[in-house]
Amino acid sequence: MGKWFSKKKLAIMFTVSMVLLMFSVALNVSAASNLIEITAYFNKSIKMVLHGKAFEPKEAGGTNILPITYKGTTYLPMRAIAEAVGLKVTWDGKTQTAYLGTTEGEVVKDQISYIKASPELGGYGPRYRLKSREPQLLTAGNGTVFEFGYFGENQAGQSEYFNTNFEYDKFKVRIWSDDNKDDNGNYEYVPDIEFTDENGISVKKIDAEYGKMYDIEIDIKDVKELKVWVRGGKSIIGEPMLGK
């Protein structure tokens, strides 16, 4: 590697890419209090060349990762860049530390780290909501406001698909189950929550009640595409996360 990159170049590459840790190394949501919400932009105009050849950073599943521009500075994904130049990346979920190259001491490898199940991984984009933009649509009937989630104002309920591609071990979500009422004050539909795989086979089903919050975590190691179905036009699929 020495003949390709000087120490200065590697230092610059590391500094530029470190900020996008959340795009390349899944962060544990227990560190949410240390996260600061920003408004940034995917920058399709940025081109990268590595060793004289065009280079496109990708997720583990092959999905392209676009550079992000924030306040005039462009950020690149750390894992994709580091591995492209021969540096191993290890994530220690217990200490929230990313190691490039060799590691010292014990690294916790069996802890599940989560990333947002945003439209890039599936789901129907127009129903994806952010607290910073549409808090009224992410406010449950008990006053809980989700940071992000899916809400479609559908009379029957909410249905979302996530392309897990056998790459994730866990899926977790907070679901607010609620529905509209008719003129007599009765609910229009019987509540239920169900998770199915790409073949329509049930992974988990819950006999829900309207006006309640459900914190759910399921195993999805053998799932290629996960469908989440929630009955009730006022239900919210809140903060869905994929973990591995």
XYZ file of C-alpha atoms in Angstrom:
244
model
C 0.000 0.000 0.000
C 2.946 2.321 0.692
C 3.756 2.816 -2.975
C 0.170 3.890 -3.712
C -0.685 6.182 -0.812
C 1.395 8.523 1.304
C 0.632 8.871 5.023
C -0.794 12.307 4.298
C -3.193 10.936 1.681
C -4.347 8.167 3.962
C -4.902 10.660 6.778
C -7.021 12.839 4.507
C -9.012 9.836 3.283
C -9.633 8.687 6.843
C -10.729 12.167 7.981
C -13.064 12.648 5.028
C -14.736 9.257 5.407
C -14.921 8.977 9.205
C -17.956 11.196 9.535
C -20.055 8.798 7.457
C -19.621 5.934 9.878
C -23.379 5.530 10.045
C -23.471 4.754 6.306
C -20.878 2.013 6.381
C -20.699 0.616 9.905
C -24.098 0.117 11.511
C -24.514 2.172 14.654
C -26.163 0.762 17.769
C -29.298 2.770 18.543
C -28.347 2.912 22.228
C -26.053 5.770 21.210
C -28.959 7.817 19.862
C -28.340 10.573 22.413
C -24.991 11.284 20.714
C -26.476 11.639 17.235
C -27.247 15.063 15.806
C -29.830 15.337 13.037
C -28.687 17.283 9.977
C -29.930 18.017 6.480
C -27.469 16.780 3.856
C -27.600 15.880 0.168
C -26.561 12.875 -1.891
C -24.135 14.197 -4.504
C -24.464 12.315 -7.809
C -21.943 14.556 -9.569
C -18.926 13.333 -7.563
C -16.794 10.746 -9.406
C -14.055 8.686 -7.776
C -10.960 7.123 -9.337
C -8.888 4.510 -7.473
C -5.525 3.388 -8.860
C -6.455 4.992 -12.178
C -9.800 3.178 -12.483
C -13.335 4.397 -11.862
C -14.479 3.427 -8.379
C -18.015 3.268 -6.993
C -18.317 2.479 -3.265
C -20.953 -0.132 -2.515
C -22.821 -1.635 0.421
C -22.120 -5.273 1.285
C -25.135 -6.272 -0.815
C -23.873 -4.435 -3.889
C -25.972 -1.268 -3.604
C -24.102 1.878 -4.682
C -23.352 4.422 -1.953
C -23.473 8.042 -3.048
C -21.175 10.687 -1.534
C -22.911 13.217 0.708
C -22.410 16.965 0.642
C -23.021 18.928 3.830
C -22.267 22.638 4.212
C -19.859 22.607 1.277
C -17.909 19.535 2.383
C -18.195 16.134 0.711
C -18.120 12.951 2.825
C -17.328 9.431 1.652
C -18.282 6.045 3.213
C -15.525 4.841 5.504
C -15.867 1.064 5.140
C -16.066 1.046 1.339
C -13.063 3.357 0.967
C -10.937 1.645 3.612
C -11.529 -1.854 2.259
C -10.845 -0.669 -1.301
C -7.314 0.335 -0.266
C -6.725 -2.851 1.712
C -7.636 -1.822 5.246
C -9.807 -4.182 7.281
C -12.674 -2.478 9.137
C -13.872 -3.904 12.461
C -16.784 -2.485 14.430
C -16.880 -2.849 18.221
C -20.515 -2.274 19.161
C -19.808 -2.280 22.898
C -17.388 0.655 22.781
C -18.815 2.258 19.603
C -15.353 2.129 18.016
C -14.370 1.554 14.392
C -10.969 -0.097 13.904
C -9.081 0.299 10.619
C -6.358 -2.279 10.066
C -5.208 -4.352 13.033
C -7.052 -4.263 16.351
C -5.838 -4.455 19.931
C -7.695 -6.069 22.774
C -11.042 -7.822 22.624
C -13.601 -6.706 20.062
C -17.231 -7.608 20.667
C -18.410 -9.283 17.465
C -21.707 -10.801 18.536
C -23.500 -7.569 19.385
C -26.221 -6.581 16.931
C -25.802 -3.130 15.385
C -28.698 -1.452 13.609
C -29.268 0.858 10.663
C -32.426 2.666 9.606
C -34.733 0.760 7.271
C -35.112 3.777 4.998
C -36.390 3.782 1.376
C -32.889 2.944 0.076
C -33.379 -0.511 1.637
C -37.008 -0.868 0.650
C -40.249 0.607 1.836
C -42.405 2.960 -0.181
C -40.619 6.317 -0.430
C -43.654 8.660 -0.422
C -44.797 7.161 2.897
C -41.401 7.648 4.554
C -41.627 10.494 7.061
C -39.109 12.405 9.173
C -39.811 14.061 12.504
C -37.841 17.108 11.394
C -40.208 17.668 8.447
C -43.595 16.184 9.282
C -43.840 15.582 13.037
C -47.641 15.680 12.903
C -47.690 12.510 10.774
C -45.335 10.684 13.146
C -47.223 11.527 16.321
C -49.022 8.540 17.822
C -52.292 8.851 19.660
C -50.504 8.485 23.017
C -48.268 11.484 22.242
C -45.155 9.546 21.154
C -43.359 11.228 18.253
C -41.211 8.909 16.142
C -37.893 10.157 14.746
C -38.742 8.522 11.401
C -41.165 5.962 10.046
C -43.881 5.144 7.542
C -47.361 6.638 7.563
C -49.593 6.540 4.517
C -53.026 7.717 5.676
C -54.510 4.535 4.237
C -57.969 3.548 5.453
C -57.110 -0.152 5.503
C -53.649 0.079 7.043
C -49.930 0.303 6.286
C -47.897 -2.156 4.229
C -44.132 -1.857 3.648
C -41.506 -4.081 2.026
C -37.837 -4.192 3.001
C -35.150 -5.798 0.811
C -33.167 -7.699 3.425
C -31.481 -10.065 0.877
C -30.447 -12.540 3.600
C -27.917 -9.940 4.814
C -29.472 -9.032 8.173
C -30.070 -10.972 11.373
C -32.712 -8.853 13.078
C -35.548 -6.457 12.327
C -37.036 -4.275 15.006
C -39.730 -1.662 14.942
C -42.147 0.310 17.149
C -45.671 0.105 15.817
C -48.547 2.319 16.860
C -51.772 0.472 16.179
C -54.760 2.740 15.553
C -57.688 3.153 13.187
C -60.428 5.520 12.105
C -63.919 5.203 13.546
C -67.277 5.222 11.785
C -70.198 7.513 12.578
C -71.213 5.251 15.451
C -67.793 5.432 17.051
C -66.774 1.909 16.055
C -63.478 0.890 14.459
C -63.715 0.012 10.786
C -61.292 -2.939 10.776
C -60.110 -5.672 13.129
C -56.527 -4.864 14.249
C -53.581 -7.114 13.467
C -49.843 -6.922 12.779
C -48.036 -9.443 10.593
C -44.561 -9.963 9.146
C -44.163 -12.232 6.090
C -41.260 -13.284 3.871
C -40.835 -13.075 0.090
C -43.014 -16.165 -0.330
C -45.875 -14.828 1.758
C -45.041 -17.142 4.661
C -45.713 -15.636 8.061
C -42.617 -14.826 10.127
C -44.554 -13.391 13.041
C -48.183 -12.409 13.643
C -49.620 -10.352 16.489
C -53.265 -10.062 17.481
C -53.055 -6.369 18.208
C -55.333 -3.860 19.883
C -55.980 -0.343 18.706
C -54.579 2.458 20.816
C -51.479 0.505 21.836
C -47.746 0.644 21.119
C -45.851 -2.512 20.197
C -42.054 -2.886 20.421
C -41.172 -5.819 18.185
C -37.913 -7.583 17.313
C -37.802 -10.611 14.996
C -35.170 -12.896 13.450
C -34.808 -12.461 9.673
C -31.631 -14.412 8.865
C -33.408 -16.508 6.237
C -35.568 -13.702 4.795
C -34.900 -12.137 1.397
C -37.756 -9.625 1.437
C -39.669 -8.694 4.561
C -43.232 -7.408 4.368
C -44.685 -5.520 7.320
C -48.466 -5.250 7.420
C -50.310 -3.201 10.045
C -54.099 -2.955 10.038
C -55.609 0.439 10.788
C -55.587 3.695 8.826
C -53.979 5.660 11.662
C -51.277 3.095 12.402
C -47.603 4.052 12.180
C -44.639 1.807 11.335
C -42.194 3.693 13.527
C -38.392 3.637 13.472
C -37.885 0.314 11.612
C -34.293 -0.912 11.937
C -32.222 -3.677 10.317
C -29.503 -5.321 12.388
C -26.553 -7.621 11.857
